[in-house]
Amino acid sequence: MTTPIDVIVPVFRDFDATRRCIESVLSSASQTPREIIIVDDASPEPEIVNYVRDLAARGQATLVVQPTTQGLAAALNRAFALHRDRDQVVLHADAEVAGDWLDRLARHARAPGVGVAGTFTNAVGAATYPSLNRNNAALPQGYTTATLDALFVHANDGDSIALPVIHGPCLYFRRDCIAAVGAFDGAPLGGDYGIEIDFCLRAESAGFRHLLAGDVFVGHRGHASFGDDKGEELAARTQLALSKLYPSYPEEAQALLGNETARAFARRVDLLRLAELPQQILVFVSHPWGGGIRRYMNDLAGLLGDRAEVLYVEPADENTVKLYWPREGESFAAYFRLPDELSLLADVLKSIGVARLHFHHVHRLPRAILELPSAVGVPFDCTLHDYFAICPQYHLVTEDGRYCGEPDAIGCAACLARRPGQWGLDITAWRGVFAEFLRGADRVIAPSNDVSERIRRYFPELSVNVWPHPEEAPAQLKRVVRVVVVGNLTPAKGLHVVAACAEDARARDLPLTFRVLGSTTEPVPQFPDAPLTIQGQYQDAELLQLLLAEKPDVILFPAQVPETYAYTMSVALASGVAIVGSALGALPERMTGHPRAVTVPWDASAAEWNSALMAAADLATTRASPIERPLRVVS
């Protein structure tokens, strides 16, 4: 006859969690003989006391009652002493098991030399899911302990990994390990928190190894009995105590955090979850930076809502790309070296049923990324956020941050000789690569007519869809007084123009002050040396409040390269405030119809820009004197 396993559940508080835990054990499908041992540590809750007494009376559990509350170590030691010839499983009363969990856990624990075996869990354990090394407050949306456990079985059936220490809401202790190591002892730690880690470290010294079962998931409320804040405080205190008791422990704990095999177990489950999603999966390809492209991607993903799930691909280093799930609460990420692992990446995308790719940029990505659509065998879209398809400098920008004027191939070759682009291609080869790539796209998308027309001058056979970026209409702003430049300012965005305008205003004592709502990529003279101040970085959600506080009289867009859209223009247009912008790129197109918008030649002098600013600010009441080159009123 097979010796039973004791499943020990110490109980104290939280009746609902306790009942859920014990009933999950009673209803589980495991065939391994087991006896439930409940240790009532003098629970102050009558519901718990009556519940466990009833279970014992019906023969469903063995009940051990502590006369006074003595803590976890004392409760476990008393339970372990009941059957010294048995393996013991300690299950926290705020945990939940499913399926044939005990059969699977026992198979791992009975391997030669194993002292303690543990499981995946969502919170407070050696291996947590969906995010590793984090207390996940809840299971992924739509999943239960049972459905997640079934995925862990599917993904990692029979797989385990050795860990230096193991802890969590469900631990399997071998009887020979218990005999060799002895009782639990919380005294050296200053309490019961971390006693299982202390036990593992003593067992390791006695020659035992510990396993993480990759195919068992146990749900856990985590710190339910003493709260998250108290749990974090206890964890910090315990880590310090363990480090003093076991000098090698900090290194072992760090190894536990960086364990890649445990991460691989979790990632397999992520892929299964993605594969079983009812909605289609899209993959967005771009660089890893923020800015307008990332905002567009995030906005587009938000608009899709429950109709599609979105994954991102971005560069990790020169030859490696990162595929990841950007949804909050998820941590799936996988890395692929291109071109060597292009087929592996394609196979992963096929396995989860990716329906479409959407390219947003190629900056820092290996050239092989352009082969991904054909490797996966799905259609793809390409949104042109700048001019990367026709110029490796992306923004048609010169070395000093100004519009290059789009010279002929000889001029472009001279530029690339001074500033080589990525992939080592000359301008003819570069445009040839992207001509072929864009012709293969299901849809080529531009946010403005200017982008479409500029791209089609190089690829006249290309069909381009002009779709303004989706965004919520900004709230109306009140009238305000001063010149404000909105957004992070680079030479391409007009940094040198703003600095020159501020210097001209100072030199000629003009009634102009300049405020940059954002940061600058280069230092420029500021107040009191020039009538210019800089706000610094801001979050998009803060922009309306910042503008309200600034009260601008005119908003300035001095771009030195052809803008493709400019999200900040949306706020400016909604404000009703006068706008002065470069007569270049999409800016005139976007300002069309605004009653107080004027354009200035992009290469105007500082004096011309300042005359335009003063004239635009007075348009509502008076007409200013003409400037050296006339304003163009956009209507």
XYZ file of C-alpha atoms in Angstrom:
635
model
C 0.000 0.000 0.000
C 1.333 3.447 -0.951
C 2.151 5.703 1.989
C -0.162 8.746 2.002
C 1.096 12.307 1.793
C 0.064 14.769 4.484
C -1.392 18.001 3.065
C -1.007 20.458 5.948
C -3.169 23.597 6.030
C -2.473 25.941 8.991
C -5.536 28.157 9.556
C -6.046 31.338 11.526
C -8.034 34.099 9.785
C -10.091 34.743 6.612
C -12.867 32.175 6.503
C -13.684 32.605 2.791
C -10.081 32.041 1.694
C -9.687 29.107 4.087
C -12.800 27.359 2.841
C -11.824 27.945 -0.796
C -8.373 26.468 -0.124
C -9.572 23.312 1.624
C -12.397 22.689 -0.831
C -9.945 22.991 -3.736
C -7.923 20.166 -2.140
C -11.013 18.047 -1.491
C -12.283 18.439 -5.074
C -8.931 18.042 -6.860
C -8.414 15.187 -9.296
C -5.148 13.826 -7.876
C -5.003 10.064 -7.350
C -2.101 10.179 -4.878
C -3.254 9.020 -1.407
C -3.308 12.006 0.922
C -4.561 13.081 4.320
C -5.557 16.663 4.984
C -4.099 17.914 8.273
C -5.669 21.164 9.457
C -3.866 23.026 12.244
C -6.142 25.532 13.968
C -3.693 28.011 15.487
C -6.321 29.247 17.990
C -8.307 31.048 15.289
C -10.288 34.054 16.582
C -12.959 33.534 13.880
C -15.869 31.293 14.953
C -16.726 30.505 11.311
C -13.294 28.952 10.779
C -13.424 27.042 14.048
C -16.840 25.559 13.270
C -15.911 24.797 9.657
C -12.750 22.808 10.445
C -14.444 20.951 13.309
C -17.220 19.908 10.928
C -14.671 18.660 8.361
C -12.967 16.589 11.035
C -16.299 15.219 12.298
C -17.158 14.064 8.757
C -13.780 12.389 8.395
C -12.607 14.726 5.607
C -9.626 16.045 7.562
C -7.566 15.493 10.670
C -7.770 18.463 13.013
C -4.984 19.666 15.288
C -6.002 22.452 17.658
C -3.404 24.707 19.253
C -4.497 25.859 22.753
C -3.034 29.324 22.066
C -1.783 31.103 18.980
C 1.826 29.966 18.554
C 2.589 30.903 14.934
C 3.391 29.100 11.713
C 6.612 27.345 12.748
C 5.004 25.771 15.810
C 1.934 24.745 13.805
C 4.021 23.053 11.103
C 6.317 21.313 13.589
C 3.332 19.853 15.388
C 1.771 18.661 12.124
C 5.068 17.179 10.872
C 5.370 15.191 14.085
C 2.087 13.344 13.478
C 3.478 11.040 10.772
C 7.265 10.952 10.664
C 7.229 8.335 7.887
C 5.356 10.563 5.388
C 6.200 13.289 2.920
C 4.530 16.559 3.853
C 2.950 19.277 1.700
C 2.437 22.674 3.319
C -0.423 24.607 1.727
C -1.184 28.151 2.841
C -4.816 28.736 3.771
C -5.097 31.593 1.227
C -3.942 29.339 -1.630
C -5.953 27.372 -4.187
C -5.003 24.203 -6.089
C -6.521 22.550 -9.141
C -6.543 19.382 -11.243
C -4.159 16.584 -10.396
C -1.759 19.046 -8.781
C -0.562 16.634 -6.075
C 0.260 13.861 -8.570
C 2.410 16.225 -10.604
C 4.124 17.806 -7.613
C 4.887 14.396 -6.078
C 6.501 13.165 -9.307
C 8.966 16.052 -9.188
C 9.595 15.829 -5.445
C 10.398 12.121 -5.569
C 13.343 12.581 -7.908
C 16.695 11.569 -6.354
C 18.217 14.047 -3.914
C 15.254 16.413 -3.750
C 14.532 18.016 -0.409
C 11.806 20.560 -1.199
C 9.694 21.106 -4.324
C 7.615 24.195 -5.077
C 5.239 25.555 -7.686
C 4.470 28.597 -9.760
C 2.067 31.039 -8.155
C 0.843 34.556 -8.786
C 2.115 36.180 -5.582
C 4.739 35.619 -2.863
C 6.742 32.741 -4.274
C 10.016 31.741 -5.866
C 8.380 31.816 -9.326
C 5.434 34.147 -9.933
C 3.167 34.591 -12.946
C 2.332 36.486 -15.124
C 5.221 38.717 -14.002
C 8.248 36.990 -12.514
C 9.692 38.320 -9.253
C 6.561 40.349 -8.604
C 3.486 39.944 -6.460
C 0.750 39.879 -9.078
C -2.336 41.071 -7.226
C -4.697 39.233 -9.557
C -4.686 36.475 -12.120
C -4.742 37.527 -15.787
C -8.193 38.700 -16.843
C -10.510 35.837 -17.716
C -8.411 33.141 -16.044
C -8.881 31.073 -12.900
C -6.423 28.971 -10.944
C -7.775 25.888 -12.723
C -7.452 27.289 -16.262
C -3.970 28.657 -15.607
C -2.853 25.405 -14.011
C -4.074 23.530 -17.102
C -1.957 25.826 -19.291
C 1.126 25.179 -17.143
C 0.565 21.440 -17.611
C 0.225 21.877 -21.374
C 3.276 24.122 -21.647
C 5.685 22.450 -19.221
C 4.466 18.888 -18.627
C 7.104 17.018 -16.602
C 9.594 19.914 -16.647
C 11.321 21.213 -13.538
C 14.407 23.189 -12.603
C 16.724 23.143 -9.600
C 16.729 26.304 -7.474
C 18.996 27.216 -4.540
C 15.982 28.011 -2.365
C 12.264 27.608 -2.847
C 9.335 29.320 -1.171
C 5.685 29.956 -1.852
C 2.150 28.984 -0.872
C 2.611 25.273 -1.703
C 5.763 23.340 -0.766
C 6.430 19.598 -0.820
C 8.894 18.386 1.873
C 10.509 14.951 1.583
C 10.489 12.925 4.821
C 14.221 12.122 4.621
C 14.968 15.839 4.244
C 12.792 16.679 7.266
C 14.595 13.991 9.297
C 18.014 15.363 8.318
C 17.291 19.079 8.733
C 15.025 19.114 11.794
C 12.286 21.481 12.889
C 11.292 24.884 11.581
C 12.761 27.673 13.672
C 11.703 31.296 13.434
C 13.865 32.565 16.301
C 16.992 33.391 14.204
C 14.785 35.367 11.782
C 12.927 37.262 14.457
C 9.620 35.620 13.469
C 7.983 33.011 11.271
C 8.295 34.905 8.003
C 10.869 33.141 5.787
C 11.156 29.919 7.800
C 10.831 27.831 4.611
C 13.817 29.653 3.080
C 15.838 29.026 6.214
C 14.843 25.335 6.008
C 15.950 25.153 2.346
C 19.323 26.688 3.130
C 19.911 24.207 5.959
C 18.810 21.372 3.663
C 21.190 22.550 0.953
C 24.049 22.327 3.469
C 22.936 18.754 4.182
C 23.249 17.837 0.508
C 19.655 18.194 -0.716
C 18.565 20.064 -3.832
C 15.280 21.881 -4.429
C 13.023 21.875 -7.486
C 10.518 24.217 -9.093
C 7.753 22.227 -10.797
C 7.175 23.966 -14.115
C 3.828 22.235 -14.629
C 2.016 23.199 -11.400
C 0.340 26.564 -10.751
C -1.180 27.432 -7.371
C -3.316 30.535 -6.903
C -2.440 32.717 -3.907
C -3.997 35.790 -2.388
C -0.623 36.668 -0.864
C -0.135 38.378 2.494
C -3.864 38.034 3.166
C -3.297 37.535 6.878
C -1.144 40.580 7.488
C -1.493 42.919 4.446
C 0.872 43.928 1.648
C 2.654 46.722 3.544
C 3.369 44.480 6.513
C 4.438 41.699 4.149
C 6.987 43.965 2.450
C 8.361 45.046 5.819
C 8.692 41.433 6.967
C 10.331 40.419 3.680
C 12.998 43.123 4.021
C 13.712 42.169 7.632
C 13.930 38.487 6.733
C 16.300 39.090 3.810
C 18.653 40.929 6.152
C 18.513 38.169 8.760
C 19.110 35.423 6.193
C 22.082 37.289 4.752
C 23.686 37.387 8.183
C 22.983 33.707 8.880
C 24.061 32.451 5.432
C 26.757 34.580 3.744
C 26.095 32.886 0.381
C 22.370 33.662 0.457
C 22.450 37.118 -1.260
C 24.188 35.565 -4.268
C 21.720 32.672 -4.355
C 18.769 35.062 -4.071
C 20.124 37.077 -6.999
C 20.481 33.908 -9.052
C 16.858 33.118 -8.275
C 15.763 36.513 -9.643
C 17.653 36.022 -12.905
C 16.739 32.392 -13.545
C 16.114 32.148 -17.278
C 14.670 28.621 -17.232
C 11.888 29.678 -14.879
C 11.290 32.623 -17.211
C 11.099 30.236 -20.159
C 8.423 28.181 -18.365
C 6.349 31.336 -17.906
C 6.877 32.487 -21.494
C 5.552 29.181 -22.857
C 2.357 29.791 -20.929
C 2.173 33.320 -22.346
C 2.343 31.901 -25.874
C -0.445 29.440 -25.145
C -2.600 32.232 -23.747
C -1.973 34.338 -26.828
C -2.739 31.412 -29.114
C -6.123 30.824 -27.489
C -7.262 34.470 -27.598
C -10.574 34.803 -29.468
C -9.576 38.102 -31.108
C -6.967 38.477 -33.846
C -3.384 39.403 -32.975
C -1.533 42.279 -34.628
C 2.184 43.050 -34.381
C 3.454 46.646 -34.435
C 7.097 47.112 -35.530
C 8.994 50.245 -34.512
C 11.967 51.718 -32.646
C 11.953 51.579 -28.820
C 11.616 55.312 -28.182
C 8.578 57.319 -27.147
C 7.390 60.409 -28.969
C 4.657 60.691 -31.559
C 5.203 57.221 -33.050
C 4.766 55.432 -29.732
C 1.790 57.637 -28.902
C 0.199 56.720 -32.249
C 0.836 53.013 -31.626
C -0.629 53.189 -28.126
C -3.626 55.203 -29.351
C -4.237 52.739 -32.172
C -4.017 49.779 -29.790
C -6.478 51.547 -27.480
C -8.926 52.169 -30.328
C -8.844 48.488 -31.256
C -10.061 47.656 -27.759
C -11.280 44.072 -27.473
C -11.320 43.565 -31.254
C -7.611 42.747 -31.418
C -4.589 42.137 -29.213
C -1.372 43.972 -30.084
C 2.244 42.851 -29.639
C 5.265 45.084 -30.256
C 8.577 44.301 -31.992
C 11.463 46.678 -31.395
C 15.288 46.563 -31.471
C 17.093 45.245 -28.399
C 20.600 45.681 -29.825
C 22.220 45.902 -33.258
C 21.216 42.401 -34.340
C 18.495 41.449 -31.859
C 14.800 42.272 -31.757
C 12.435 42.059 -28.808
C 8.902 40.718 -29.209
C 6.731 41.651 -26.251
C 3.195 42.098 -24.950
C 2.664 45.736 -23.899
C -0.613 45.167 -22.065
C -0.465 46.319 -18.436
C 0.138 43.420 -16.068
C 1.770 41.237 -18.731
C 5.505 40.592 -18.960
C 5.900 38.353 -22.018
C 9.104 39.144 -23.910
C 11.211 37.052 -26.285
C 14.431 37.928 -28.090
C 15.555 36.878 -31.579
C 18.838 37.482 -33.417
C 18.303 38.438 -37.040
C 18.742 37.197 -39.659
C 19.746 33.857 -38.066
C 16.564 33.479 -36.012
C 14.120 35.091 -38.428
C 12.436 31.752 -39.116
C 12.160 31.099 -35.359
C 10.497 34.481 -34.825
C 8.170 33.762 -37.755
C 7.295 30.351 -36.301
C 6.429 31.941 -32.942
C 4.156 34.480 -34.640
C 2.518 31.738 -36.691
C 1.986 29.597 -33.585
C -0.028 32.316 -31.855
C -2.021 33.149 -34.980
C -0.752 36.632 -35.839
C -3.056 38.054 -38.509
C -1.221 41.199 -39.638
C 1.967 43.199 -39.163
C 2.085 46.993 -39.011
C 5.419 48.734 -39.605
C 5.889 52.144 -38.000
C 9.665 52.553 -38.237
C 12.883 50.639 -38.906
C 15.360 52.665 -36.861
C 18.024 50.385 -35.294
C 16.249 47.289 -36.583
C 18.209 44.686 -38.601
C 17.524 44.788 -42.333
C 16.046 41.272 -42.126
C 13.021 42.738 -40.339
C 11.690 43.694 -43.784
C 11.475 39.970 -44.604
C 9.242 39.208 -41.632
C 5.879 39.555 -43.465
C 6.810 36.991 -46.092
C 8.347 34.709 -43.461
C 5.119 34.756 -41.445
C 2.903 34.743 -44.531
C 0.573 37.554 -43.455
C -0.306 40.965 -44.912
C 1.298 44.096 -43.534
C 0.664 47.820 -43.324
C 3.194 50.650 -43.141
C 2.515 54.048 -41.594
C 4.920 56.802 -42.693
C 5.650 58.809 -39.555
C 8.611 60.443 -41.286
C 10.574 59.965 -44.506
C 12.646 56.878 -43.697
C 11.530 55.252 -46.959
C 13.343 57.878 -49.037
C 16.137 59.033 -46.727
C 18.234 57.206 -44.119
C 18.320 60.492 -42.158
C 14.532 60.030 -41.757
C 13.610 63.734 -41.449
C 15.234 65.193 -44.600
C 17.497 67.082 -42.231
C 20.958 68.541 -42.688
C 23.794 68.355 -40.170
C 22.732 71.681 -38.658
C 19.120 70.552 -38.184
C 17.497 72.219 -41.192
C 15.473 70.970 -44.140
C 17.850 69.604 -46.769
C 15.718 70.741 -49.706
C 15.735 67.174 -51.086
C 18.728 67.423 -53.459
C 19.361 65.063 -56.365
C 21.010 61.671 -55.962
C 24.477 63.248 -56.116
C 23.620 65.572 -53.218
C 22.125 62.704 -51.220
C 25.236 60.598 -51.865
C 27.435 63.425 -50.570
C 25.295 63.670 -47.428
C 25.488 59.926 -46.803
C 29.250 59.987 -47.316
C 29.472 62.381 -44.373
C 26.702 60.739 -42.339
C 26.269 57.087 -43.299
C 22.803 55.671 -42.751
C 21.947 52.301 -41.294
C 22.548 49.038 -43.175
C 25.440 50.580 -45.160
C 23.317 51.229 -48.282
C 23.823 54.054 -50.761
C 20.814 56.224 -51.564
C 19.875 54.291 -54.707
C 19.984 50.933 -52.948
C 18.136 52.329 -49.930
C 15.254 53.620 -52.009
C 15.219 50.435 -54.066
C 14.815 48.346 -50.914
C 11.918 50.453 -49.683
C 10.262 50.727 -53.080
C 9.998 46.949 -53.110
C 8.970 46.819 -49.453
C 6.193 49.414 -49.777
C 4.875 47.854 -52.981
C 4.335 44.676 -50.961
C 2.333 46.453 -48.265
C -1.386 45.890 -48.040
C -1.785 49.563 -47.075
C 0.667 52.462 -46.998
C -0.620 55.139 -44.631
C 0.385 58.804 -44.343
C -0.968 61.211 -41.706
C -1.103 64.179 -44.116
C -1.286 64.977 -47.832
C 2.163 66.543 -47.670
C 3.720 63.235 -46.602
C 1.811 61.362 -49.291
C 2.820 63.743 -52.071
C 6.439 63.916 -50.954
C 6.771 60.100 -50.832
C 5.011 59.609 -54.191
C 7.509 61.893 -55.909
C 10.014 59.068 -55.353
C 7.605 56.144 -55.682
C 4.975 57.422 -58.169
C 3.369 54.001 -58.590
C 2.623 53.813 -54.857
C -0.940 54.134 -53.563
C -0.932 56.037 -50.259
C -3.873 56.320 -47.879
C -4.007 59.718 -46.145
C -5.432 59.064 -42.678
C -4.881 61.691 -39.960
C -3.694 60.136 -36.730
C -6.586 59.029 -34.509
C -6.822 61.097 -31.367
C -9.354 62.628 -29.061
C -10.194 66.260 -29.775
C -8.323 68.453 -27.264
C -10.422 70.534 -24.927
C -10.807 74.215 -25.752
C -8.288 76.491 -24.058
C -8.780 80.041 -22.777
C -7.143 83.052 -24.414
C -3.654 83.639 -23.011
C -0.685 86.036 -23.357
C 2.939 85.141 -24.489
C 4.803 83.159 -27.175
C 4.787 79.455 -26.411
C 6.559 76.646 -28.265
C 4.947 73.301 -27.536
C 6.894 70.052 -27.468
C 10.471 68.877 -27.022
C 12.650 71.178 -29.104
C 15.435 69.962 -31.414
C 17.216 71.812 -34.242
C 14.849 70.071 -36.656
C 11.876 71.342 -34.656
C 13.269 74.906 -34.677
C 15.440 75.152 -31.570
C 17.925 77.486 -33.259
C 15.093 79.634 -34.619
C 13.600 80.106 -31.138
C 17.001 80.938 -29.657
C 17.633 83.486 -32.436
C 14.179 85.049 -31.960
C 14.805 85.405 -28.222
C 18.182 87.051 -28.881
C 16.652 89.409 -31.473
C 13.872 90.332 -29.026
C 16.470 91.078 -26.343
C 18.697 93.086 -28.692
C 15.833 95.200 -30.082
C 13.898 95.370 -26.798
C 10.819 93.796 -28.391
C 7.798 92.987 -26.156
C 8.194 89.238 -26.659
C 8.917 86.440 -24.228
C 9.362 82.806 -25.196
C 8.355 79.753 -23.231
C 9.235 76.211 -24.324
C 6.759 73.664 -22.977
C 9.097 70.713 -23.197
C 12.843 70.157 -23.174
C 15.674 71.087 -25.538
C 18.386 68.868 -26.959
C 20.998 71.631 -26.716
C 21.595 74.364 -24.143
C 20.396 77.826 -25.210
C 20.565 81.199 -23.414
C 17.712 81.625 -20.962
C 16.386 84.306 -18.614
C 17.925 86.656 -17.529
C 20.347 86.485 -20.491
C 17.481 86.118 -22.978
C 13.647 86.332 -22.741
C 13.359 82.548 -22.883
C 12.440 79.905 -20.301
C 12.104 76.143 -20.603
C 9.496 74.052 -18.823
C 11.223 70.655 -19.265
C 9.741 67.234 -19.890
C 6.030 66.706 -19.406
C 3.498 63.893 -19.735
C 0.998 64.210 -22.604
C -1.862 64.255 -20.098
C -0.356 67.382 -18.470
C -0.195 69.484 -21.642
C -3.626 71.109 -21.385
C -3.018 72.159 -17.785
C 0.417 73.529 -18.635
C -0.954 75.564 -21.539
C -3.731 76.918 -19.344
C -1.177 78.130 -16.836
C 1.024 79.773 -19.516
C -1.728 81.907 -21.167
C -0.048 82.241 -24.608
C -0.848 85.092 -26.942
C 0.586 83.183 -29.893
C 1.799 79.617 -30.382
C 4.915 79.074 -32.476
C 5.782 76.102 -34.724
C 9.190 76.952 -36.269
C 9.919 73.513 -37.807
C 12.994 73.344 -40.017
C 12.063 70.053 -41.693
C 8.738 68.919 -43.205
C 6.533 67.885 -40.299
C 4.326 64.868 -41.008
C 1.559 65.660 -38.517
C 2.443 67.156 -35.040
C 0.108 66.090 -32.249
C 0.843 69.350 -30.456
C -0.757 71.221 -33.373
C -4.070 69.604 -32.383
C -3.999 71.388 -29.034
C -2.997 74.659 -30.680
C -5.811 74.475 -33.235
C -8.374 73.784 -30.557
C -7.221 76.746 -28.480
C -8.300 79.494 -30.856
C -4.997 81.244 -30.098
C -3.026 82.773 -32.964
C -0.560 80.350 -34.562
C 2.620 81.112 -36.473
C 4.174 78.163 -38.267
C 6.681 77.245 -40.945
C 5.384 77.116 -44.517
C 6.751 73.618 -44.796
C 5.490 70.046 -44.639
C 2.078 69.306 -43.172
C 1.870 72.439 -41.003
C 0.103 74.675 -43.562
C -2.280 71.836 -44.384
C -3.163 71.298 -40.733
C -3.656 75.028 -40.088
C -6.045 75.440 -43.028
C -9.332 76.927 -41.827
C -7.945 78.314 -38.573
C -8.949 82.022 -38.538
C -5.769 83.207 -36.796
C -3.063 81.068 -38.370
C -0.238 82.417 -40.538
C 2.809 80.853 -42.109
C 6.349 82.144 -42.471
C 9.035 80.872 -44.865
C 10.891 78.165 -42.972
C 14.235 79.878 -43.603
C 13.073 83.354 -42.487
C 15.354 85.533 -40.376
C 14.796 85.993 -36.645
C 13.536 89.517 -37.312
C 10.951 88.170 -39.794
C 9.778 85.524 -37.323
C 9.425 88.126 -34.551
C 7.518 90.534 -36.809
C 5.167 87.695 -37.699
C 4.664 86.820 -34.034
C 3.754 90.392 -33.089
C 1.474 90.767 -36.126
C -0.285 87.475 -35.441
C -0.881 88.411 -31.821
C -2.613 91.607 -32.931
C -4.733 90.110 -35.738
C -7.861 90.025 -33.594
C -7.905 93.806 -33.172
C -5.399 95.551 -35.460
C -3.205 94.992 -38.477
C 0.535 95.123 -37.882
C 2.934 96.761 -40.320
C 4.241 94.506 -43.091
C 7.391 92.505 -42.464
C 10.255 91.994 -44.884
C 8.547 88.963 -46.450
C 4.757 88.974 -46.304
C 2.764 86.718 -44.015
C 0.634 84.093 -45.664
C -2.742 83.862 -43.923
C -3.979 80.264 -44.143
C -7.684 80.137 -44.897
